[in-house]
Amino acid sequence: MSSQRVRPEILDFTPYVPGLSVEEIKAKYGLPNVIKLASNENPLGVSPLAQEAMVRAAGQAFRYPQNHSPRLTAAIGKAMGVPAGLIVAGNGSDEIIDLLFRVLARPGKDNVVCYEHCFSMYGLTSRLCGVEYREVPRGEGYRLPLEFLAEAANENTVMVFVTTPDNPTGLAARAEELMVLSGVLPKGAILVVDEAYMDFSWPPEEYSMLSAVQELDNVVVLRTFSKAYGLAGLRLGYGVMPQWLADHVRRARPPFTVNLMAEEAGLAVLEDDNFYSATLEVVFKGRERLLKRLPELGCEVWSSQANFVMFRPPYPADQVCEELLRRGVIVRHLKSFGLPDNIRVNVGTGPETEAFLKALEEILHG
Ligand SMILES: *Cc1c(COP(=O)(O)O)cnc(C)c1O
């Protein structure tokens, strides 16, 4: 018995691999201070307004939250210029990905199409749901192969995933190109555009598909509070989708997955314009600094519209990451993305980004 009772998809399931935590690195290397630039979190921490909102809400934590977070979806709709009825809030955008699979994909029958070296949750969730996962090669310089996504799709394709700006490369697709893709997909296939990093693109209206969701019947946009809004630990994200799909997703979802603290913090941070603009300022400045300095240190870099930069050092990336760890800097070795020669580093505060560059200089030229 025991494991023979487990579904075959689960028996050979490779779990999601998160980056090491600050506490784990401190203990392993005996370091008092550690700089984490590995998970694309907000360098400014938590918005003060969100912190106050959580303190105010603490005494209400014995109550169930309102199901479907209607106050939050109304506020998101207002802030983003989208009807609230098209917004489904979730326990991170990961939950929305999971719900889309469960509502749309028929196990053993349907397939999803992604490109190689993409965010692992799409593939993990498809495997978990018993849905075929198809991967299309990227173009030159890791270019997003939008035209080949449509070619790989067929009448059983239920979703096509595009991350833009892309994780881990930082490359972004133009909204025009994504409009074309949505138009040439087979009937029944939905284009899921993961815009986790869209806040950091410039100008966003050239890249975001948010306003297009209202006109198109086959596009879903995913957004998150984990990056520009600094609430990764609370797990809060949302999907913007056609009305017919939003209605079904809301009916199918387990209740109360967005908790009361997350909802209050989300409402508060949407109002915190100072925090948001300070975040963008730090990220734009730090990104420019990384893109200028990394090539000077002998690294290859890829242009980025996100809050991180992908680079390839002149020495083996695993050794460079290990040396950075010894110096108390955590970055993301991209082996788990199938890119063992590359590293992803997110923009930190000004001093954090400089400390990373100094440590890297020591390793490469010391
Ligand atoms: C960080 C990230 C997310 C956000 O996920 P949450 O579950 O909302 O924290 C989504 N997609 C991509 C590609 C990401 O890198």
Short mmCIF file of C-alpha atoms and ligand atoms in Angstrom, two decimals:
data_model
loop_
_atom_site.label_atom_id
_atom_site.label_comp_id
_atom_site.label_asym_id
_atom_site.label_seq_id
_atom_site.Cartn_x
_atom_site.Cartn_y
_atom_site.Cartn_z
CA MET A 1 0.00 0.00 0.00
CA SER A 2 1.19 3.48 1.00
CA SER A 3 2.92 5.08 -1.99
CA GLN A 4 1.29 2.72 -4.49
CA ARG A 5 -1.93 4.54 -3.67
CA VAL A 6 -0.40 7.82 -4.85
CA ARG A 7 -1.15 9.08 -8.38
CA PRO A 8 1.73 8.45 -10.83
CA GLU A 9 2.03 12.20 -11.55
CA ILE A 10 2.81 12.71 -7.87
CA LEU A 11 5.25 9.81 -7.51
CA ASP A 12 7.74 11.38 -9.93
CA PHE A 13 6.82 14.98 -9.11
CA THR A 14 9.74 17.40 -8.75
CA PRO A 15 8.73 20.05 -6.24
CA TYR A 16 9.19 23.81 -6.66
CA VAL A 17 12.69 24.83 -5.52
CA PRO A 18 12.66 28.14 -3.63
CA GLY A 19 15.83 30.14 -3.02
CA LEU A 20 17.60 29.73 0.35
CA SER A 21 16.33 32.02 3.10
CA VAL A 22 18.41 34.64 4.87
CA GLU A 23 18.30 32.61 8.09
CA GLU A 24 19.51 29.43 6.34
CA ILE A 25 22.48 31.26 4.80
CA LYS A 26 23.41 32.96 8.09
CA ALA A 27 23.49 29.60 9.87
CA LYS A 28 25.32 27.73 7.09
CA TYR A 29 28.14 30.26 6.63
CA GLY A 30 28.22 31.76 10.13
CA LEU A 31 27.47 35.24 8.82
CA PRO A 32 25.89 38.01 10.91
CA ASN A 33 24.61 39.94 7.87
CA VAL A 34 23.21 38.59 4.66
CA ILE A 35 21.92 40.43 1.60
CA LYS A 36 19.21 38.58 -0.29
CA LEU A 37 18.90 39.43 -3.98
CA ALA A 38 17.54 36.06 -5.06
CA SER A 39 13.73 36.21 -5.09
CA ASN A 40 12.93 39.55 -6.76
CA GLU A 41 11.37 40.90 -3.58
CA ASN A 42 10.84 44.62 -2.96
CA PRO A 43 14.10 46.27 -1.77
CA LEU A 44 12.16 48.79 0.36
CA GLY A 45 10.41 46.12 2.44
CA VAL A 46 6.78 46.61 3.52
CA SER A 47 4.89 49.86 2.92
CA PRO A 48 4.37 51.72 6.23
CA LEU A 49 0.69 52.17 5.36
CA ALA A 50 0.32 48.41 4.85
CA GLN A 51 2.01 47.76 8.20
CA GLU A 52 -0.37 50.14 9.98
CA ALA A 53 -3.34 48.50 8.28
CA MET A 54 -2.23 45.06 9.48
CA VAL A 55 -1.84 46.31 13.05
CA ARG A 56 -5.33 47.82 12.89
CA ALA A 57 -6.74 44.56 11.48
CA ALA A 58 -4.99 42.26 13.96
CA GLY A 59 -7.91 42.23 16.41
CA GLN A 60 -10.27 41.08 13.65
CA ALA A 61 -8.23 37.97 12.83
CA PHE A 62 -10.73 35.75 14.67
CA ARG A 63 -13.30 36.57 11.95
CA TYR A 64 -13.47 34.89 8.57
CA PRO A 65 -12.61 37.31 5.80
CA GLN A 66 -15.23 38.27 3.21
CA ASN A 67 -15.25 35.59 0.53
CA HIS A 68 -13.82 36.72 -2.86
CA SER A 69 -12.41 39.90 -1.20
CA PRO A 70 -14.95 42.27 -2.81
CA ARG A 71 -13.46 45.44 -1.27
CA LEU A 72 -10.03 44.51 -2.57
CA THR A 73 -11.16 43.59 -6.09
CA ALA A 74 -13.10 46.89 -6.25
CA ALA A 75 -9.98 48.81 -5.21
CA ILE A 76 -7.79 46.93 -7.69
CA GLY A 77 -10.34 47.59 -10.44
CA LYS A 78 -10.33 51.30 -9.65
CA ALA A 79 -6.53 51.51 -9.49
CA MET A 80 -5.98 49.54 -12.69
CA GLY A 81 -8.94 50.81 -14.72
CA VAL A 82 -10.57 47.40 -15.04
CA PRO A 83 -14.15 46.36 -14.10
CA ALA A 84 -14.03 44.62 -10.69
CA GLY A 85 -16.12 41.73 -12.04
CA LEU A 86 -13.20 40.63 -14.20
CA ILE A 87 -10.81 40.40 -11.23
CA VAL A 88 -10.27 37.26 -9.17
CA ALA A 89 -8.02 37.67 -6.13
CA GLY A 90 -5.96 34.73 -4.95
CA ASN A 91 -3.41 33.41 -2.48
CA GLY A 92 -0.61 34.69 -4.67
CA SER A 93 -0.88 34.54 -8.44
CA ASP A 94 0.20 30.91 -7.96
CA GLU A 95 -3.35 30.19 -6.78
CA ILE A 96 -4.82 31.79 -9.89
CA ILE A 97 -2.58 29.59 -12.07
CA ASP A 98 -3.80 26.55 -10.13
CA LEU A 99 -7.45 27.60 -10.46
CA LEU A 100 -7.13 28.18 -14.21
CA PHE A 101 -5.83 24.64 -14.63
CA ARG A 102 -8.55 23.16 -12.48
CA VAL A 103 -11.34 25.07 -14.18
CA LEU A 104 -10.13 24.73 -17.78
CA ALA A 105 -7.80 21.78 -18.34
CA ARG A 106 -9.08 18.24 -18.88
CA PRO A 107 -6.57 15.72 -17.46
CA GLY A 108 -5.15 13.26 -19.97
CA LYS A 109 -6.64 15.21 -22.86
CA ASP A 110 -5.59 18.84 -22.95
CA ASN A 111 -2.16 20.43 -23.23
CA VAL A 112 -0.55 23.74 -22.32
CA VAL A 113 2.19 25.51 -24.26
CA CYS A 114 5.10 27.45 -22.74
CA TYR A 115 8.58 28.38 -23.89
CA GLU A 116 11.77 26.88 -22.45
CA HIS A 117 13.53 28.39 -19.41
CA CYS A 118 10.29 29.84 -18.04
CA PHE A 119 8.77 30.17 -14.55
CA SER A 120 8.41 26.63 -13.18
CA MET A 121 4.90 26.95 -11.73
CA TYR A 122 3.21 26.51 -15.13
CA GLY A 123 4.89 23.16 -15.73
CA LEU A 124 4.56 22.00 -12.11
CA THR A 125 0.85 22.76 -12.02
CA SER A 126 0.22 21.09 -15.37
CA ARG A 127 2.00 17.92 -14.21
CA LEU A 128 0.07 17.98 -10.95
CA CYS A 129 -3.18 18.19 -12.92
CA GLY A 130 -2.23 15.44 -15.39
CA VAL A 131 -2.10 17.87 -18.31
CA GLU A 132 0.48 17.58 -21.11
CA TYR A 133 3.16 20.27 -20.97
CA ARG A 134 4.65 21.46 -24.26
CA GLU A 135 7.78 23.57 -24.37
CA VAL A 136 8.88 25.66 -27.35
CA PRO A 137 12.57 26.62 -27.81
CA ARG A 138 13.49 30.27 -27.44
CA GLY A 139 15.00 32.38 -30.20
CA GLU A 140 18.45 33.95 -30.44
CA GLY A 141 19.51 35.69 -27.20
CA TYR A 142 16.61 34.01 -25.33
CA ARG A 143 14.11 36.04 -27.38
CA LEU A 144 10.49 35.12 -26.52
CA PRO A 145 9.36 32.82 -29.35
CA LEU A 146 5.82 34.18 -29.64
CA GLU A 147 5.22 33.03 -33.24
CA PHE A 148 6.26 29.45 -32.37
CA LEU A 149 3.85 29.29 -29.42
CA ALA A 150 0.90 29.46 -31.79
CA GLU A 151 2.50 26.80 -34.02
CA ALA A 152 2.90 24.41 -31.09
CA ALA A 153 -0.74 24.85 -30.07
CA ASN A 154 -3.52 22.61 -31.39
CA GLU A 155 -7.22 22.01 -30.81
CA ASN A 156 -6.46 20.46 -27.38
CA THR A 157 -4.39 23.42 -26.21
CA VAL A 158 -6.14 24.99 -23.27
CA MET A 159 -3.58 27.64 -22.25
CA VAL A 160 -0.49 29.33 -23.66
CA PHE A 161 1.70 31.04 -21.07
CA VAL A 162 3.82 34.14 -21.64
CA THR A 163 5.67 35.87 -18.79
CA THR A 164 6.30 39.51 -19.64
CA PRO A 165 8.58 41.02 -18.48
CA ASP A 166 10.04 37.55 -18.49
CA ASN A 167 11.50 35.69 -15.50
CA PRO A 168 14.46 34.99 -15.56
CA THR A 169 15.64 36.94 -18.64
CA GLY A 170 13.96 40.32 -18.00
CA LEU A 171 12.93 40.55 -21.68
CA ALA A 172 9.46 41.89 -22.46
CA ALA A 173 7.01 41.36 -25.33
CA ARG A 174 5.11 44.31 -26.78
CA ALA A 175 1.34 44.36 -26.27
CA GLU A 176 0.90 44.60 -30.07
CA GLU A 177 2.75 41.30 -30.54
CA LEU A 178 0.65 39.63 -27.83
CA MET A 179 -2.53 40.91 -29.48
CA VAL A 180 -1.40 39.20 -32.68
CA LEU A 181 -0.67 35.98 -30.77
CA SER A 182 -4.11 36.00 -29.12
CA GLY A 183 -5.64 36.36 -32.59
CA VAL A 184 -3.86 33.40 -34.17
CA LEU A 185 -4.28 30.84 -31.35
CA PRO A 186 -6.52 27.86 -32.05
CA LYS A 187 -10.12 28.28 -30.96
CA GLY A 188 -10.47 27.42 -27.27
CA ALA A 189 -6.88 28.27 -26.31
CA ILE A 190 -6.40 31.00 -23.74
CA LEU A 191 -3.38 33.27 -23.69
CA VAL A 192 -2.26 33.69 -20.07
CA VAL A 193 0.02 36.71 -19.74
CA ASP A 194 1.90 36.70 -16.44
CA GLU A 195 2.62 40.35 -15.68
CA ALA A 196 4.23 39.85 -12.24
CA TYR A 197 6.96 42.38 -13.18
CA MET A 198 4.94 44.75 -15.39
CA ASP A 199 5.24 47.58 -12.85
CA PHE A 200 8.93 47.84 -13.72
CA SER A 201 8.51 48.09 -17.50
CA TRP A 202 8.69 51.44 -19.21
CA PRO A 203 6.41 52.69 -20.65
CA PRO A 204 3.95 50.07 -19.26
CA GLU A 205 1.19 50.87 -21.77
CA GLU A 206 3.42 49.56 -24.57
CA TYR A 207 3.75 46.23 -22.81
CA SER A 208 0.72 45.50 -20.62
CA MET A 209 -2.28 43.51 -21.83
CA LEU A 210 -4.45 44.64 -18.91
CA SER A 211 -6.70 46.92 -20.97
CA ALA A 212 -6.91 44.33 -23.78
CA VAL A 213 -8.59 41.74 -21.51
CA GLN A 214 -11.83 43.71 -21.73
CA GLU A 215 -11.90 43.51 -25.53
CA LEU A 216 -10.66 39.97 -26.04
CA ASP A 217 -12.37 36.76 -25.06
CA ASN A 218 -9.23 34.61 -24.76
CA VAL A 219 -6.73 36.57 -22.67
CA VAL A 220 -6.01 36.37 -18.93
CA VAL A 221 -3.55 38.71 -17.19
CA LEU A 222 -1.89 37.68 -13.91
CA ARG A 223 -0.66 40.31 -11.45
CA THR A 224 0.84 40.04 -7.98
CA PHE A 225 1.41 42.04 -4.80
CA SER A 226 4.65 40.09 -4.21
CA LYS A 227 7.03 42.33 -6.16
CA ALA A 228 6.38 46.07 -6.66
CA TYR A 229 3.89 46.09 -3.75
CA GLY A 230 6.24 44.35 -1.32
CA LEU A 231 3.83 41.76 0.15
CA ALA A 232 5.40 38.44 -0.98
CA GLY A 233 5.07 36.91 2.49
CA LEU A 234 1.32 37.58 2.68
CA ARG A 235 0.56 35.73 -0.59
CA LEU A 236 -1.66 38.02 -2.62
CA GLY A 237 -2.17 38.10 -6.37
CA TYR A 238 -4.97 38.34 -8.89
CA GLY A 239 -6.07 37.42 -12.35
CA VAL A 240 -7.95 39.68 -14.76
CA MET A 241 -10.02 37.55 -17.11
CA PRO A 242 -13.10 37.52 -19.35
CA GLN A 243 -16.38 37.67 -17.41
CA TRP A 244 -17.44 34.11 -18.35
CA LEU A 245 -14.17 32.72 -16.98
CA ALA A 246 -14.12 34.89 -13.85
CA ASP A 247 -17.60 33.63 -12.96
CA HIS A 248 -16.54 29.98 -13.23
CA VAL A 249 -13.25 30.48 -11.40
CA ARG A 250 -15.05 32.19 -8.51
CA ARG A 251 -17.57 29.34 -8.29
CA ALA A 252 -14.84 26.70 -8.26
CA ARG A 253 -12.39 28.23 -5.82
CA PRO A 254 -12.02 27.16 -2.20
CA PRO A 255 -13.34 29.87 0.14
CA PHE A 256 -11.24 32.39 2.10
CA THR A 257 -7.86 31.75 0.44
CA VAL A 258 -7.10 35.46 0.61
CA ASN A 259 -6.72 36.06 4.31
CA LEU A 260 -7.90 39.07 6.26
CA MET A 261 -4.41 40.56 6.81
CA ALA A 262 -3.51 40.21 3.15
CA GLU A 263 -6.69 41.95 2.08
CA GLU A 264 -6.18 44.88 4.48
CA ALA A 265 -2.50 45.23 3.55
CA GLY A 266 -3.37 45.06 -0.15
CA LEU A 267 -5.99 47.79 0.21
CA ALA A 268 -3.50 50.00 2.07
CA VAL A 269 -0.56 49.53 -0.28
CA LEU A 270 -2.73 50.40 -3.28
CA GLU A 271 -3.17 53.81 -1.63
CA ASP A 272 0.53 54.24 -0.84
CA ASP A 273 1.70 56.23 -3.86
CA ASN A 274 4.91 57.28 -2.08
CA PHE A 275 5.94 53.67 -1.49
CA TYR A 276 5.15 52.71 -5.07
CA SER A 277 7.05 55.57 -6.67
CA ALA A 278 10.00 55.14 -4.29
CA THR A 279 10.11 51.46 -5.27
CA LEU A 280 10.19 52.26 -8.98
CA GLU A 281 12.89 54.88 -8.41
CA VAL A 282 15.18 52.45 -6.54
CA VAL A 283 14.58 49.71 -9.11
CA PHE A 284 15.14 51.87 -12.20
CA LYS A 285 18.32 53.34 -10.74
CA GLY A 286 19.69 50.00 -9.54
CA ARG A 287 18.83 48.24 -12.80
CA GLU A 288 20.69 50.88 -14.79
CA ARG A 289 23.67 50.54 -12.46
CA LEU A 290 23.74 46.72 -12.81
CA LEU A 291 23.39 46.86 -16.60
CA LYS A 292 26.31 49.28 -16.80
CA ARG A 293 28.62 47.73 -14.20
CA LEU A 294 28.24 43.98 -14.92
CA PRO A 295 29.72 44.22 -18.45
CA GLU A 296 32.61 46.27 -17.03
CA LEU A 297 33.30 43.29 -14.74
CA GLY A 298 33.41 40.96 -17.75
CA CYS A 299 29.86 39.59 -17.54
CA GLU A 300 27.40 39.25 -20.36
CA VAL A 301 24.03 40.87 -19.52
CA TRP A 302 20.55 40.88 -21.04
CA SER A 303 18.45 44.03 -21.18
CA SER A 304 15.77 43.98 -18.52
CA GLN A 305 12.31 45.47 -18.01
CA ALA A 306 12.00 43.81 -14.58
CA ASN A 307 13.44 44.40 -11.09
CA PHE A 308 16.28 41.96 -11.76
CA VAL A 309 19.03 41.37 -14.30
CA MET A 310 20.23 38.10 -15.80
CA PHE A 311 23.97 37.85 -16.40
CA ARG A 312 26.64 35.33 -17.35
CA PRO A 313 29.93 35.63 -15.47
CA PRO A 314 33.26 34.78 -17.13
CA TYR A 315 33.77 31.92 -14.63
CA PRO A 316 31.44 28.99 -13.80
CA ALA A 317 28.20 30.42 -12.42
CA ASP A 318 27.85 27.84 -9.62
CA GLN A 319 31.29 28.80 -8.24
CA VAL A 320 30.53 32.51 -8.51
CA CYS A 321 27.26 31.98 -6.58
CA GLU A 322 29.08 29.99 -3.91
CA GLU A 323 31.72 32.73 -3.53
CA LEU A 324 28.98 35.36 -3.29
CA LEU A 325 27.30 33.31 -0.55
CA ARG A 326 30.56 33.20 1.45
CA ARG A 327 30.53 36.99 1.27
CA GLY A 328 26.93 37.10 2.45
CA VAL A 329 25.17 37.82 -0.85
CA ILE A 330 22.40 35.48 -2.06
CA VAL A 331 21.64 35.52 -5.78
CA ARG A 332 19.79 32.99 -7.94
CA HIS A 333 21.84 30.46 -9.89
CA LEU A 334 19.63 29.67 -12.89
CA LYS A 335 20.38 25.94 -13.08
CA SER A 336 16.80 25.17 -12.04
CA PHE A 337 15.63 27.19 -15.07
CA GLY A 338 17.88 25.07 -17.30
CA LEU A 339 20.43 27.90 -17.58
CA PRO A 340 23.43 26.63 -15.56
CA ASP A 341 25.78 29.32 -16.94
CA ASN A 342 23.58 32.22 -15.88
CA ILE A 343 22.72 34.07 -12.68
CA ARG A 344 19.78 36.30 -11.79
CA VAL A 345 20.26 39.14 -9.34
CA ASN A 346 17.48 41.46 -8.25
CA VAL A 347 17.95 45.15 -7.57
CA GLY A 348 18.42 45.84 -3.85
CA THR A 349 18.57 49.11 -1.96
CA GLY A 350 21.37 51.34 -3.30
CA PRO A 351 23.90 50.04 -0.71
CA GLU A 352 22.82 46.38 -1.24
CA THR A 353 23.31 46.61 -4.99
CA GLU A 354 26.73 48.21 -4.45
CA ALA A 355 27.72 45.53 -1.91
CA PHE A 356 26.82 42.84 -4.47
CA LEU A 357 28.88 44.55 -7.19
CA LYS A 358 31.84 44.95 -4.84
CA ALA A 359 31.73 41.27 -3.80
CA LEU A 360 31.49 40.23 -7.45
CA GLU A 361 34.43 42.45 -8.38
CA GLU A 362 36.49 40.82 -5.63
CA ILE A 363 35.59 37.33 -6.91
CA LEU A 364 36.20 38.07 -10.59
CA HIS A 365 39.19 40.40 -10.30
CA GLY A 366 40.50 40.08 -6.72
C1 LIG B 1 7.24 36.19 -8.55
C2 LIG B 1 6.41 35.70 -9.68
C3 LIG B 1 5.04 35.57 -9.54
C4 LIG B 1 4.35 35.93 -8.27
O1 LIG B 1 3.83 34.83 -7.67
P1 LIG B 1 2.98 35.01 -6.33
O2 LIG B 1 2.36 33.67 -6.18
O3 LIG B 1 1.97 36.07 -6.62
O4 LIG B 1 3.93 35.39 -5.26
C5 LIG B 1 4.31 35.12 -10.62
N1 LIG B 1 4.89 34.84 -11.79
C6 LIG B 1 6.21 34.96 -11.96
C7 LIG B 1 6.82 34.64 -13.27
C8 LIG B 1 7.01 35.37 -10.91
O5 LIG B 1 8.33 35.46 -11.07
#
